[in-house]
Coordinates of C-alpha atoms in Angstrom, one line a residue:
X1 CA -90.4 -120.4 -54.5
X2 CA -91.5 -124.2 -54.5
X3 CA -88.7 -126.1 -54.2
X4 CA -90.0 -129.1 -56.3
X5 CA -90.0 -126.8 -59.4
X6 CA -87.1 -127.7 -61.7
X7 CA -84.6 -124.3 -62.2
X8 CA -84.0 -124.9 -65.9
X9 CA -87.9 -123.9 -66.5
X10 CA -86.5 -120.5 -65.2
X11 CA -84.4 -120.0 -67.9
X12 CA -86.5 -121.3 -70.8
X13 CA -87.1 -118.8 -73.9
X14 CA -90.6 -118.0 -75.4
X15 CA -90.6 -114.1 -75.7
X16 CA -88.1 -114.0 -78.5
X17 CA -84.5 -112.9 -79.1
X18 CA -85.6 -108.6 -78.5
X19 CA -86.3 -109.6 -74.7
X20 CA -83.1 -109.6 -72.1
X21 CA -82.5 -113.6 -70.9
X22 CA -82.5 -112.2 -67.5
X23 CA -85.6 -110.4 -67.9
X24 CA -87.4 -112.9 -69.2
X25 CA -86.2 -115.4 -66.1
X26 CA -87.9 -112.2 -64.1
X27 CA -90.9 -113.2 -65.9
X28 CA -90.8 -117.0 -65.2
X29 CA -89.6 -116.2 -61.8
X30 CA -92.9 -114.3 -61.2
X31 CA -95.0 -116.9 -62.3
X32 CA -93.4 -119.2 -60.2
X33 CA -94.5 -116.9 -57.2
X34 CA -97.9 -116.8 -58.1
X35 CA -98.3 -117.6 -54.5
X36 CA -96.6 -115.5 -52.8
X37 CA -97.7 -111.5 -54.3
X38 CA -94.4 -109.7 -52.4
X39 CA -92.0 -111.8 -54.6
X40 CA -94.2 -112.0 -57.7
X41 CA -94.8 -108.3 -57.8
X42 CA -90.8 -108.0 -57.2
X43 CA -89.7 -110.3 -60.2
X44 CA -92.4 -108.2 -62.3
X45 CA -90.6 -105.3 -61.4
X46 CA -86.8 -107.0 -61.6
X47 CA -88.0 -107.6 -65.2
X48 CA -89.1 -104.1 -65.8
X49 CA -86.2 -102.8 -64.9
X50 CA -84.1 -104.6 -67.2
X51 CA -86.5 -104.4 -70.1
X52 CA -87.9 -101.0 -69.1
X53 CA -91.0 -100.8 -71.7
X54 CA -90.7 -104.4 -73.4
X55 CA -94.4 -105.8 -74.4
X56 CA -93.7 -108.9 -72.7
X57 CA -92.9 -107.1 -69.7
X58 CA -96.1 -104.8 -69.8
X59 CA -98.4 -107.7 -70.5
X60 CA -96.8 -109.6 -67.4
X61 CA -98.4 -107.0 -65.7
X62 CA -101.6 -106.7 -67.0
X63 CA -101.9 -110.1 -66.6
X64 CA -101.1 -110.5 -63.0
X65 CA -103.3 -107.7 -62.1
X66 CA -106.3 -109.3 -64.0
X67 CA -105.6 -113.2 -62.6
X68 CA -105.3 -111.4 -59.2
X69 CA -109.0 -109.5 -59.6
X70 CA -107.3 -106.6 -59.6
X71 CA -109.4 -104.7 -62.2
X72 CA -107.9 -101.1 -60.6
X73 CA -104.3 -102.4 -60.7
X74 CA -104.6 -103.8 -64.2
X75 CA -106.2 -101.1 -66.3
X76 CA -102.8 -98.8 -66.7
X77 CA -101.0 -102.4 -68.0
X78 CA -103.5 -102.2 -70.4
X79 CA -103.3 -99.1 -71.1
X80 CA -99.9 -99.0 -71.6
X81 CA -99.8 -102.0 -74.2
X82 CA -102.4 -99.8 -75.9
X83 CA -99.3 -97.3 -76.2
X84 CA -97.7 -99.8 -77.1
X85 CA -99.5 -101.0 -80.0
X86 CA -100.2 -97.7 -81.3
X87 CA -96.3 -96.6 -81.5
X88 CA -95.7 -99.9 -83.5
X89 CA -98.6 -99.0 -85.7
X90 CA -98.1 -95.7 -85.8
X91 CA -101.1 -94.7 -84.6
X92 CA -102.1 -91.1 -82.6
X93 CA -100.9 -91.8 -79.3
X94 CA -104.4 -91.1 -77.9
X95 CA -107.0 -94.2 -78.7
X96 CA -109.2 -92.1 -79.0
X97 CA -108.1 -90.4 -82.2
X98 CA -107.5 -93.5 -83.5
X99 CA -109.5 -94.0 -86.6
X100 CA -110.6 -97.6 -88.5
X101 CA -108.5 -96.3 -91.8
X102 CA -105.7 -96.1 -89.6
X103 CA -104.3 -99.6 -89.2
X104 CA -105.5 -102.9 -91.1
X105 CA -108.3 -103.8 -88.4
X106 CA -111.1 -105.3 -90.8
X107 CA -108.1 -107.8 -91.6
X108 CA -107.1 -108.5 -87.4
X109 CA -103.4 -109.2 -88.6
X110 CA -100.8 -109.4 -85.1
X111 CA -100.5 -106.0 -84.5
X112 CA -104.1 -104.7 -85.0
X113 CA -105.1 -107.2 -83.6
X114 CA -103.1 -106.8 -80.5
X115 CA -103.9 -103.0 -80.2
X116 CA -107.5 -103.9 -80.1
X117 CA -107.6 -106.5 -77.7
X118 CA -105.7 -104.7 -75.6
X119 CA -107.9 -101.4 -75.9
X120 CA -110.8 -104.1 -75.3
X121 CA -108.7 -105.3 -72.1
X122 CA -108.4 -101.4 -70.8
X123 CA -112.4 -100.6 -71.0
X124 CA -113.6 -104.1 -69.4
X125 CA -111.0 -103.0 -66.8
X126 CA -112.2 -99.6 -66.0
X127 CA -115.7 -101.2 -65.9
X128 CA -114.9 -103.7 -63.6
X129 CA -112.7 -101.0 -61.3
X130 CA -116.1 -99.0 -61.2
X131 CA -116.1 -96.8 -64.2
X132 CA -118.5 -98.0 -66.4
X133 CA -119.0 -94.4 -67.9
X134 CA -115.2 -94.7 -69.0
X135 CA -115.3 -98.2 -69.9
X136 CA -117.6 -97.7 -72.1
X137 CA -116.5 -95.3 -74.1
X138 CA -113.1 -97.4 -74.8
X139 CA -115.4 -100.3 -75.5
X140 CA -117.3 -98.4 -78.0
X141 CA -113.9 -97.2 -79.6
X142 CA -112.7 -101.0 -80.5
X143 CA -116.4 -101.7 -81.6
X144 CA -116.0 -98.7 -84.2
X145 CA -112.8 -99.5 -84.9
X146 CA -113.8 -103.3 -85.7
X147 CA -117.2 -103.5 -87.5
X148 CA -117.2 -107.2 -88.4
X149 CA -116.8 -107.6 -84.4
X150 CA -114.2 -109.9 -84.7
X151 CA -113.4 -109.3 -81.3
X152 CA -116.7 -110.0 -79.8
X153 CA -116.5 -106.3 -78.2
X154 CA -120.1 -105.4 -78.9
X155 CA -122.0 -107.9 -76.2
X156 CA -119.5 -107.2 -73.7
X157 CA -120.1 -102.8 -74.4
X158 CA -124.0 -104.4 -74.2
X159 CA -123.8 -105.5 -70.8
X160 CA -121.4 -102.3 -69.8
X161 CA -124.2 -100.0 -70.0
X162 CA -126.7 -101.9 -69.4
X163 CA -125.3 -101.4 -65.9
X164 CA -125.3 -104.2 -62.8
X165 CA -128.1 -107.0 -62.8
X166 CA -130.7 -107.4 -60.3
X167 CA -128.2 -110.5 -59.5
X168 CA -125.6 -108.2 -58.2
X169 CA -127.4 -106.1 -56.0
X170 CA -128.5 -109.1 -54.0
X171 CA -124.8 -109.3 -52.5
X172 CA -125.4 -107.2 -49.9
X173 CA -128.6 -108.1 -48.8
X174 CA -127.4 -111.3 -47.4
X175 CA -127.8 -111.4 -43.6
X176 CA -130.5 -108.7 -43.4
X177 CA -133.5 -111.3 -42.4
X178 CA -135.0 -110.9 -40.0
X179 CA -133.6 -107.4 -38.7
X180 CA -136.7 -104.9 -38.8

C-alpha cells in the first residue's frame, strides 16, 4: 500500500452502521490497492468474509471487476446485487419472473431503482463478456420493467443486438498490409 496515504482514511465510515467497521476498512483497504490486484482482490475477500453477503461488499466487487475490464469477472457481482435487490423487494428470486407491478419502478425510489441498475449492470456485462444473446435478454427485462426509460436501458439494448460495428472488426486487421 502507498505509504504517503494517511491510515485514518482506512477507517472512515460511509457504508452505514449495518456494515462491520472492519469490513468496511477491507473495503477502503482494497481501494487503496487498486494497484496492486493480489492485495486488492484479498481485502475484497477479507471484507466478504466478515460481511458474508452485505451490498456494500457485493458491489465492491462488481465494481472492481468492471474498473478492471473484467466484463466475465463482474457479471456474477451483478448478478448477485440483483439477488440482492430482489430479497429486499421481495421480488421472485429469478429476474426474470420479475414483473413491472411488482415493485414501484415507474417511480425509481432507492431500491427499485437499485435492482434495475443492477439488472442493467448484469446484461451490459454479459454483452461485453461475449454473450450478447444473454445480455440482451436481461437488457430487455429492465426496459419492460421501466417504460419511461428512466434508466436509459433502451439505446444501450439498441446497440446490443445491433451486434459489433464495422469499427470493431478492423482490430484485427492491423498488420495484414502487405502480406498476400
Amino acid at each position: 500500500m502507498n505509504a504517503i496515504l494517511d491510515e485514518s482514511w482506512l477507517d472512515r465510515r460511509y457504508y452505514g452502521g449495518d456494515l462491520p467497521p472492519e469490513a468496511e476498512r477491507a473495503l477502503h483497504v482494497a481501494a487503496a490497492s487498486w494497484h496492486d490486484p493480489a492485495a486488492a482482490e484479498a481485502a475484497l475477500d477479507e471484507a466478504a468474509a466478515l460481511a458474508p453477503g452485505h451490498r456494500a461488499v457485493l458491489l465492491a466487487r462488481y465494481k472492481y471487476h468492471f474498473y478492471r475490464c473484467q466484463p466475465a469477472a463482474a457479471a456474477p457481482w451483478a448478478l448477485a446485487c440483483v439477488r440482492d435487490a430482489a430479497r429486499a423487494l421481495n421480488l421472485p428470486p429469478d429476474w426474470r419472473a420479475v414483473r413491472p407491478g411488482d415493485a414501484r419502478f415507474d417511480e425509481l425510489e432507492a431500491e427499485p431503482r437499485f435492482f434495475l441498475f443492477a439488472l442493467k449492470a448484469y446484461g451490459y456485462m454479459l454483452a461485453r463478456a461475449g454473450d450478447a444473446a444473454a445480455g440482451a435478454e436481461v437488457l430487455a427485462q429492465v426496459v419492460a420493467l421501466d417504460p419511461a426509460d428512466a434508466t436509459a436501458t433502451r439505446r444501450l439494448l439498441a446497440l446490443v443486438q445491433a451486434g459489433p460495428s464495422a469499427d470493431d472488426d478492423d482490430e484485427g486487421d492491423e498488420g495484414d498490409e502487405g502480406e498476400d
